[in-house]
Amino acid sequence: MFEQIKDWWESISQREQQLTFISAVILFIAFIYFIVWQPLANNLAASELQLKNAQQNLEWVKVNANKVISAGVVNQNVGKRQTLSQLINSSAKRNQINITRIQSRNDTVDVWINQIEFNQFIDWITSLQNQHQVKINSADLSQDKVQGLVKVNRLTLSY
């Protein structure tokens, strides 16, 4: 095949060779532009826009932090109307979590869960902390045989 191309190249005139060479260079430059340069430039512009949006969000949070903190104090008083056991039971049912055992002691509650998806457990605990100011005193978790699942041997929670 290389021989055929070489024979063809030698059979065309010098002017056609120059035209072919210039066309090949232009095609190569167009290829580099459309396949390499333009996608990189577009990704850079999108990344800069995301950065700008993130910076605007950060500024908004800085400006409104006191409002958010004061709103959290109001919600803290609302959340304490339920006992901690009631709160844990209701939030577990909302999040479709099957609590194996729950035991109240003084101002704390101990919780046992046989099997729960780790991310679901983290989301549940995070919502308890953020929305109801529940604190984790101690946690004893073990990895389940099924990947992604954990067993909560004992979770001690309090206000």
PDB file of C-alpha atoms in Angstrom:
ATOM      1  CA  MET A   1       0.000   0.000   0.000  1.00  0.00           C
ATOM      2  CA  PHE A   2       2.870   2.351   0.797  1.00  0.00           C
ATOM      3  CA  GLU A   3       4.298   1.613  -2.654  1.00  0.00           C
ATOM      4  CA  GLN A   4       1.000   2.584  -4.300  1.00  0.00           C
ATOM      5  CA  ILE A   5       0.946   5.889  -2.443  1.00  0.00           C
ATOM      6  CA  LYS A   6       4.571   6.548  -3.385  1.00  0.00           C
ATOM      7  CA  ASP A   7       3.872   5.769  -7.044  1.00  0.00           C
ATOM      8  CA  TRP A   8       0.808   8.034  -7.002  1.00  0.00           C
ATOM      9  CA  TRP A   9       2.828  10.848  -5.349  1.00  0.00           C
ATOM     10  CA  GLU A  10       5.518  10.645  -7.994  1.00  0.00           C
ATOM     11  CA  SER A  11       2.962  10.551 -10.822  1.00  0.00           C
ATOM     12  CA  ILE A  12       1.318  13.871  -9.919  1.00  0.00           C
ATOM     13  CA  SER A  13       2.827  17.223 -10.836  1.00  0.00           C
ATOM     14  CA  GLN A  14       4.825  19.351  -8.416  1.00  0.00           C
ATOM     15  CA  ARG A  15       1.987  21.868  -8.211  1.00  0.00           C
ATOM     16  CA  GLU A  16      -0.470  19.077  -7.251  1.00  0.00           C
ATOM     17  CA  GLN A  17       2.042  17.809  -4.677  1.00  0.00           C
ATOM     18  CA  GLN A  18       2.216  21.273  -3.102  1.00  0.00           C
ATOM     19  CA  LEU A  19      -1.572  21.566  -3.097  1.00  0.00           C
ATOM     20  CA  THR A  20      -1.919  18.106  -1.549  1.00  0.00           C
ATOM     21  CA  PHE A  21       0.691  18.920   1.111  1.00  0.00           C
ATOM     22  CA  ILE A  22      -0.977  22.228   2.009  1.00  0.00           C
ATOM     23  CA  SER A  23      -4.386  20.472   2.176  1.00  0.00           C
ATOM     24  CA  ALA A  24      -2.935  17.801   4.472  1.00  0.00           C
ATOM     25  CA  VAL A  25      -1.462  20.476   6.780  1.00  0.00           C
ATOM     26  CA  ILE A  26      -4.787  22.347   6.898  1.00  0.00           C
ATOM     27  CA  LEU A  27      -6.644  19.105   7.670  1.00  0.00           C
ATOM     28  CA  PHE A  28      -4.137  18.295  10.420  1.00  0.00           C
ATOM     29  CA  ILE A  29      -4.553  21.754  11.988  1.00  0.00           C
ATOM     30  CA  ALA A  30      -8.354  21.443  11.768  1.00  0.00           C
ATOM     31  CA  PHE A  31      -8.161  17.998  13.390  1.00  0.00           C
ATOM     32  CA  ILE A  32      -6.027  19.328  16.255  1.00  0.00           C
ATOM     33  CA  TYR A  33      -8.372  22.289  16.730  1.00  0.00           C
ATOM     34  CA  PHE A  34     -11.683  20.386  16.694  1.00  0.00           C
ATOM     35  CA  ILE A  35     -10.553  17.217  18.472  1.00  0.00           C
ATOM     36  CA  VAL A  36      -8.102  18.624  21.044  1.00  0.00           C
ATOM     37  CA  TRP A  37      -8.189  22.402  21.473  1.00  0.00           C
ATOM     38  CA  GLN A  38     -11.930  23.150  21.329  1.00  0.00           C
ATOM     39  CA  PRO A  39     -12.998  20.456  23.873  1.00  0.00           C
ATOM     40  CA  LEU A  40     -10.256  21.603  26.244  1.00  0.00           C
ATOM     41  CA  ALA A  41     -11.323  25.226  25.905  1.00  0.00           C
ATOM     42  CA  ASN A  42     -14.987  24.301  26.474  1.00  0.00           C
ATOM     43  CA  ASN A  43     -14.131  22.251  29.564  1.00  0.00           C
ATOM     44  CA  LEU A  44     -12.023  25.101  30.915  1.00  0.00           C
ATOM     45  CA  ALA A  45     -14.877  27.570  30.439  1.00  0.00           C
ATOM     46  CA  ALA A  46     -17.341  25.205  32.146  1.00  0.00           C
ATOM     47  CA  SER A  47     -14.934  24.685  35.049  1.00  0.00           C
ATOM     48  CA  GLU A  48     -14.460  28.428  35.446  1.00  0.00           C
ATOM     49  CA  LEU A  49     -18.248  28.868  35.538  1.00  0.00           C
ATOM     50  CA  GLN A  50     -18.579  26.155  38.198  1.00  0.00           C
ATOM     51  CA  LEU A  51     -15.842  27.819  40.248  1.00  0.00           C
ATOM     52  CA  LYS A  52     -17.570  31.191  39.964  1.00  0.00           C
ATOM     53  CA  ASN A  53     -20.882  29.652  41.104  1.00  0.00           C
ATOM     54  CA  ALA A  54     -19.183  27.905  44.027  1.00  0.00           C
ATOM     55  CA  GLN A  55     -17.530  31.170  45.082  1.00  0.00           C
ATOM     56  CA  GLN A  56     -20.886  32.960  44.920  1.00  0.00           C
ATOM     57  CA  ASN A  57     -22.447  30.233  47.081  1.00  0.00           C
ATOM     58  CA  LEU A  58     -19.613  30.543  49.576  1.00  0.00           C
ATOM     59  CA  GLU A  59     -20.095  34.300  49.785  1.00  0.00           C
ATOM     60  CA  TRP A  60     -23.831  33.821  50.307  1.00  0.00           C
ATOM     61  CA  VAL A  61     -23.173  31.341  53.122  1.00  0.00           C
ATOM     62  CA  LYS A  62     -20.704  33.718  54.765  1.00  0.00           C
ATOM     63  CA  VAL A  63     -23.219  36.579  54.602  1.00  0.00           C
ATOM     64  CA  ASN A  64     -26.173  34.504  55.824  1.00  0.00           C
ATOM     65  CA  ALA A  65     -24.387  32.288  58.382  1.00  0.00           C
ATOM     66  CA  ASN A  66     -25.876  34.123  61.373  1.00  0.00           C
ATOM     67  CA  LYS A  67     -29.395  33.677  59.978  1.00  0.00           C
ATOM     68  CA  VAL A  68     -28.808  29.959  59.524  1.00  0.00           C
ATOM     69  CA  ILE A  69     -27.371  29.590  63.024  1.00  0.00           C
ATOM     70  CA  SER A  70     -30.270  31.447  64.631  1.00  0.00           C
ATOM     71  CA  ALA A  71     -32.738  29.322  62.648  1.00  0.00           C
ATOM     72  CA  GLY A  72     -30.986  26.200  63.972  1.00  0.00           C
ATOM     73  CA  VAL A  73     -31.522  27.359  67.569  1.00  0.00           C
ATOM     74  CA  VAL A  74     -35.262  27.726  66.916  1.00  0.00           C
ATOM     75  CA  ASN A  75     -35.429  24.220  65.411  1.00  0.00           C
ATOM     76  CA  GLN A  76     -33.520  22.831  68.373  1.00  0.00           C
ATOM     77  CA  ASN A  77     -36.323  23.773  70.748  1.00  0.00           C
ATOM     78  CA  VAL A  78     -38.981  22.311  68.433  1.00  0.00           C
ATOM     79  CA  GLY A  79     -37.127  18.971  68.159  1.00  0.00           C
ATOM     80  CA  LYS A  80     -36.965  18.485  71.947  1.00  0.00           C
ATOM     81  CA  ARG A  81     -40.738  18.239  72.287  1.00  0.00           C
ATOM     82  CA  GLN A  82     -40.473  14.523  71.494  1.00  0.00           C
ATOM     83  CA  THR A  83     -38.545  12.177  73.700  1.00  0.00           C
ATOM     84  CA  LEU A  84     -35.330  10.940  72.187  1.00  0.00           C
ATOM     85  CA  SER A  85     -36.754   7.406  71.836  1.00  0.00           C
ATOM     86  CA  GLN A  86     -39.811   8.709  69.993  1.00  0.00           C
ATOM     87  CA  LEU A  87     -37.644  10.833  67.727  1.00  0.00           C
ATOM     88  CA  ILE A  88     -35.365   7.916  66.864  1.00  0.00           C
ATOM     89  CA  ASN A  89     -38.292   5.571  66.212  1.00  0.00           C
ATOM     90  CA  SER A  90     -40.162   8.040  63.999  1.00  0.00           C
ATOM     91  CA  SER A  91     -37.101   9.060  62.002  1.00  0.00           C
ATOM     92  CA  ALA A  92     -36.093   5.406  61.556  1.00  0.00           C
ATOM     93  CA  LYS A  93     -39.549   4.578  60.187  1.00  0.00           C
ATOM     94  CA  ARG A  94     -39.392   7.579  57.817  1.00  0.00           C
ATOM     95  CA  ASN A  95     -36.020   6.382  56.547  1.00  0.00           C
ATOM     96  CA  GLN A  96     -37.154   2.723  56.367  1.00  0.00           C
ATOM     97  CA  ILE A  97     -34.636   1.569  58.971  1.00  0.00           C
ATOM     98  CA  ASN A  98     -35.448  -1.540  60.991  1.00  0.00           C
ATOM     99  CA  ILE A  99     -34.204  -1.045  64.541  1.00  0.00           C
ATOM    100  CA  THR A 100     -33.595  -4.391  66.229  1.00  0.00           C
ATOM    101  CA  ARG A 101     -33.535  -3.054  69.766  1.00  0.00           C
ATOM    102  CA  ILE A 102     -33.769   0.316  71.479  1.00  0.00           C
ATOM    103  CA  GLN A 103     -33.054   0.974  75.139  1.00  0.00           C
ATOM    104  CA  SER A 104     -33.435   4.249  77.050  1.00  0.00           C
ATOM    105  CA  ARG A 105     -31.038   5.016  79.874  1.00  0.00           C
ATOM    106  CA  ASN A 106     -31.151   8.333  81.735  1.00  0.00           C
ATOM    107  CA  ASP A 107     -30.563  10.964  79.024  1.00  0.00           C
ATOM    108  CA  THR A 108     -29.241   8.541  76.406  1.00  0.00           C
ATOM    109  CA  VAL A 109     -30.699   5.946  74.069  1.00  0.00           C
ATOM    110  CA  ASP A 110     -28.905   2.822  72.869  1.00  0.00           C
ATOM    111  CA  VAL A 111     -29.835   1.524  69.399  1.00  0.00           C
ATOM    112  CA  TRP A 112     -29.062  -1.791  67.697  1.00  0.00           C
ATOM    113  CA  ILE A 113     -29.576  -2.454  63.974  1.00  0.00           C
ATOM    114  CA  ASN A 114     -28.847  -5.864  62.427  1.00  0.00           C
ATOM    115  CA  GLN A 115     -28.240  -4.777  58.848  1.00  0.00           C
ATOM    116  CA  ILE A 116     -28.254  -1.356  57.191  1.00  0.00           C
ATOM    117  CA  GLU A 117     -26.681   0.174  54.116  1.00  0.00           C
ATOM    118  CA  PHE A 118     -23.749   2.311  55.239  1.00  0.00           C
ATOM    119  CA  ASN A 119     -24.759   5.403  53.220  1.00  0.00           C
ATOM    120  CA  GLN A 120     -28.337   5.157  54.495  1.00  0.00           C
ATOM    121  CA  PHE A 121     -27.026   4.949  58.063  1.00  0.00           C
ATOM    122  CA  ILE A 122     -24.809   8.014  57.553  1.00  0.00           C
ATOM    123  CA  ASP A 123     -27.701   9.984  56.025  1.00  0.00           C
ATOM    124  CA  TRP A 124     -29.971   9.043  58.940  1.00  0.00           C
ATOM    125  CA  ILE A 125     -27.419  10.008  61.595  1.00  0.00           C
ATOM    126  CA  THR A 126     -26.611  13.245  59.762  1.00  0.00           C
ATOM    127  CA  SER A 127     -30.271  14.245  59.619  1.00  0.00           C
ATOM    128  CA  LEU A 128     -30.665  13.496  63.348  1.00  0.00           C
ATOM    129  CA  GLN A 129     -27.661  15.672  64.111  1.00  0.00           C
ATOM    130  CA  ASN A 130     -28.534  18.549  61.780  1.00  0.00           C
ATOM    131  CA  GLN A 131     -32.290  18.722  62.245  1.00  0.00           C
ATOM    132  CA  HIS A 132     -32.702  17.645  65.874  1.00  0.00           C
ATOM    133  CA  GLN A 133     -29.264  18.293  67.429  1.00  0.00           C
ATOM    134  CA  VAL A 134     -28.902  14.632  68.439  1.00  0.00           C
ATOM    135  CA  LYS A 135     -25.340  13.783  69.481  1.00  0.00           C
ATOM    136  CA  ILE A 136     -23.510  10.502  69.031  1.00  0.00           C
ATOM    137  CA  ASN A 137     -21.910   9.505  72.319  1.00  0.00           C
ATOM    138  CA  SER A 138     -20.495   6.227  71.039  1.00  0.00           C
ATOM    139  CA  ALA A 139     -20.864   3.948  68.050  1.00  0.00           C
ATOM    140  CA  ASP A 140     -19.914   0.303  67.619  1.00  0.00           C
ATOM    141  CA  LEU A 141     -20.249  -0.775  63.969  1.00  0.00           C
ATOM    142  CA  SER A 142     -19.061  -3.866  62.163  1.00  0.00           C
ATOM    143  CA  GLN A 143     -18.913  -4.689  58.485  1.00  0.00           C
ATOM    144  CA  ASP A 144     -21.604  -7.068  57.285  1.00  0.00           C
ATOM    145  CA  LYS A 145     -20.911 -10.048  55.035  1.00  0.00           C
ATOM    146  CA  VAL A 146     -22.663  -8.205  52.194  1.00  0.00           C
ATOM    147  CA  GLN A 147     -20.554  -5.388  50.755  1.00  0.00           C
ATOM    148  CA  GLY A 148     -21.906  -1.921  51.571  1.00  0.00           C
ATOM    149  CA  LEU A 149     -23.888  -3.073  54.597  1.00  0.00           C
ATOM    150  CA  VAL A 150     -22.977  -2.644  58.255  1.00  0.00           C
ATOM    151  CA  LYS A 151     -24.257  -3.972  61.562  1.00  0.00           C
ATOM    152  CA  VAL A 152     -24.801  -1.457  64.350  1.00  0.00           C
ATOM    153  CA  ASN A 153     -23.775  -3.360  67.475  1.00  0.00           C
ATOM    154  CA  ARG A 154     -24.521  -0.373  69.720  1.00  0.00           C
ATOM    155  CA  LEU A 155     -25.162   3.278  68.979  1.00  0.00           C
ATOM    156  CA  THR A 156     -25.517   5.610  71.949  1.00  0.00           C
ATOM    157  CA  LEU A 157     -27.338   8.858  71.238  1.00  0.00           C
ATOM    158  CA  SER A 158     -28.305  11.877  73.351  1.00  0.00           C
ATOM    159  CA  TYR A 159     -29.507  15.473  73.015  1.00  0.00           C
TER     160      TYR A 159
END
